[in-house]
Amino acid sequence: MKNIDAVFHVRGESEYVDDLPQPAEMLFAAIYCSPIAHGKIVQCDLKKANDIPGVAAVLSAKDIPGENQIGPIIQDELLLADGEVHYAGQPIAVVIASTPQAARKGVKAITAEFDESPIITDPKVAYQMGEIIGTPRTLAIGDVDAAWEECDIILEGTCTIGGQEHVYLETQRARAIPMEGNVIRVHASTQSPYATQRTVAKILGFHHNQIEVDVKRIGGGFGGKEDQATPIGCFAALGAWHTGKPVELVLNRSEDMRMTGKRHPYISDFKIGAANDGIIVAFEVNHYQNSGAAADLSTAVLERTLYHSTNSYFIPNVQVTGTCCRTNLPPNTAFRGFGGPQGMFVIEAALEKVAEVLNKPKEEIQGKNLLKRGDPFPFGQLFQNNHIQRTWEDTLNSYDFDGIQTRIDQFNRDHFATKKGYAVMPVCFGISFTTTFMNQASALVHVYTDGSVSVTTGGIEMGQGLYTNIAKIASEAFGIGPERIKIESTNTTRIANMSPSAASSTTLLNGNATVLAINQILSRIKKFAAEKLNVTSADKITISDEKILHNGRETGLNWCDLIQKAYLARIGLSAHAFFATQDIWFDKKKEKGEPFAYHVVGTAIVEVTLDCIRGRYDIDSVKIVHDLGRPLNERVDLGQIEGGLAQGLGWVTTEDLQYDQKGQLLSNALANYKVPDVYFMPDDIQVKFLEDADSELGPYGSKAVGEPPLMYGIGAYFALRHSMKAFRPDLEFALHSPLTPEKILMSLHPELLNDLKNHDTSPVSLAEETI
Ligand code: MTE
Ligand code: HPA
Ligand code: MOS
């Protein structure tokens, strides 16, 4: 089955928020944002914006009729700044005008005076100054303090891990339309319609049932619209409430990049102890998360970092601590992996150090410490199967790892200025929202009298193929062709109180709810069919290929006949169902529990080639064995693996967020923030699905796939380090990510860097001299 959106996408027919026909008299919004990163607003002159032709309203904090508060977990974030600002790009006022151009002219006309305060951009500095969000958390198992005694070697290090811009194709946007009787309908590009609904209601002082949020699909979210689409919907709704007219807000790329949060940068100090044979005895980490200026989802992201601090390994003595540190950057937020990648990066870095000191290949250390069935994670949950070993061995064997090693070693002996490197990257990622109550979903299914079917769930199609998966599930469950099934937009009047589409769990949660709803309808119509066919047991009735079977034999009755007859017999042909994942829990006081329904695992081998004179590199190949249970749709899942991998590769290589001393984003456009493109991606990507790995929980044995493959990308970082060491075995390289070509060049030639520092000349003459 093809992705059901594919044809619309290719023809450009897919509808997004601003493709809907424009209602008459629609107005457009633009946002006036803080030009400085920290300070008091001494005065702000909005009147000049009002004088711009076409401007209909200029709204600030005092124009919010309800509560000026949008914090999703901790109530620490205003929709519009009031008196002070905490990051450059923080919204201060909304200008509403007859055209987007007039609205932006209005924004430009606004002038303000600030009393600037010092800023913090470094999470460790924030920590030292007591700028902490929530409380630090620690997970522990065994006794690290006692275990250091048993170690033959003990090493310490620090990782500096960069953030990441989401670069969804569709920038943040929303359209709000006033409806009869104090109702506002919001068409939003959000992963979380209910968050938009309840927050718009809060800022307007409305009941939830007065706000309707509808999402047809979104042009990518990647976590960036799990929570940060909410204020966008609020701005549009606030404008609609004040003007009584429909209002649309569409951020352009640079506005989006400056205003919204990103993946959290971390600074993480680690200490690791091992025996001479490479068995890891103890591991201690301190994560300083750069949370930005407000909590957003940072505490939940930190929690997932802690849960993934040992990745695919069993370590008997572990202590991991994490702190959300408040800085003067935009509040950082969910991003594919949700803190997991940072946790995994640090343990991989620590194992790399152990391998270096023990003078053993890293994969030998990794292989010796893999989690086995029944091993506990530091938070108490036991690992349930042997799939880490299976994917590890399958990867090394089926892709001829020995051959790769030999080939690369030989290449490096034969070449002076070009070096190759490889790394093996295992991934073990927990599936479920770590916030247990969020693991719930609903579905609404109608069968019409012609046999066609309508399905609504609380899940959002964001390019990941959710609608294709749901159509496949509905088609299997009913026993009818997928072309009979229509997946409806996600709408808060049809599905209430939905969780965001996130945590890779959307198909799991909403797919199971869909099956439950379909089963209700099936049990009614099968009972009816048994009566019609004069057979005693409805259990023996099945539907396959649209034929009604009894004991597996054709009855002459087909799907459409049965539905027609059931309707005339007044059998209900609609159902709503609710699903919640069972047996997951967490006790935050004890920091123990079983937060995950299961883990998704896999292993990748990454190969790279580095030009050691220029710092340029190619990712040559990525070869993966991935556990995704029984795929609902192999093409959809493969798309998720390749897409996730691309984002992971970008995160550790070319995607380099830069802020200046004043907290201004320098990498504020796609010309100076480099995402991987088709040329950057390896020519050779091979993916094998682990056999016999069906999930008991996922619909039809499927497993979550959205986020885990991103973390294979981390392998590229260590493959690059491997090639760097082949060129300069005499040097120690810092554990800083991303490894941009510039950074590699500087690291490989520190002498050059020193030369540059000792000169007191302009960059231009320096460059000439160097050449
Ligand atoms: N794939 C596409 N094409 N677009 C996206 O926005 N988001 C990712 C992942 N894959 C995303 C994507 C993230 S962050 C998550 S959590 C999951 O998809 C969400 O969808 P799922 O729960 O259906 O896997
Ligand atoms: N993933 C994504 N979003 C979340 C999670 C999670 O684990 N927990 C709370 N919100
Ligand atoms: Mo994904 S970061 O859970 O939206």
Short mmCIF file of C-alpha atoms and ligand atoms in Angstrom, two decimals, residues 226 300 304 338 432-435 438 502-503, ligand 2:
data_model
loop_
_atom_site.label_atom_id
_atom_site.label_comp_id
_atom_site.label_asym_id
_atom_site.label_seq_id
_atom_site.Cartn_x
_atom_site.Cartn_y
_atom_site.Cartn_z
CA GLU A 226 4.33 19.41 20.08
CA ALA A 300 10.12 15.86 30.49
CA ARG A 304 14.08 10.95 28.91
CA PHE A 338 13.19 14.03 23.15
CA SER A 432 5.64 5.42 25.69
CA PHE A 433 5.22 8.98 26.89
CA THR A 434 7.37 9.10 29.99
CA THR A 435 4.48 11.06 31.52
CA MET A 438 -0.45 10.82 28.40
CA ALA A 502 4.57 12.39 19.83
CA ALA A 503 6.81 9.90 21.64
N1 HPA B 2 7.96 12.13 24.41
C1 HPA B 2 7.36 13.17 23.85
N2 HPA B 2 6.60 14.01 24.51
C2 HPA B 2 6.46 13.81 25.82
C3 HPA B 2 7.06 12.75 26.46
C4 HPA B 2 7.85 11.86 25.73
O1 HPA B 2 8.40 10.90 26.26
N3 HPA B 2 6.74 12.81 27.77
C5 HPA B 2 5.97 13.89 27.89
N4 HPA B 2 5.79 14.51 26.72
#
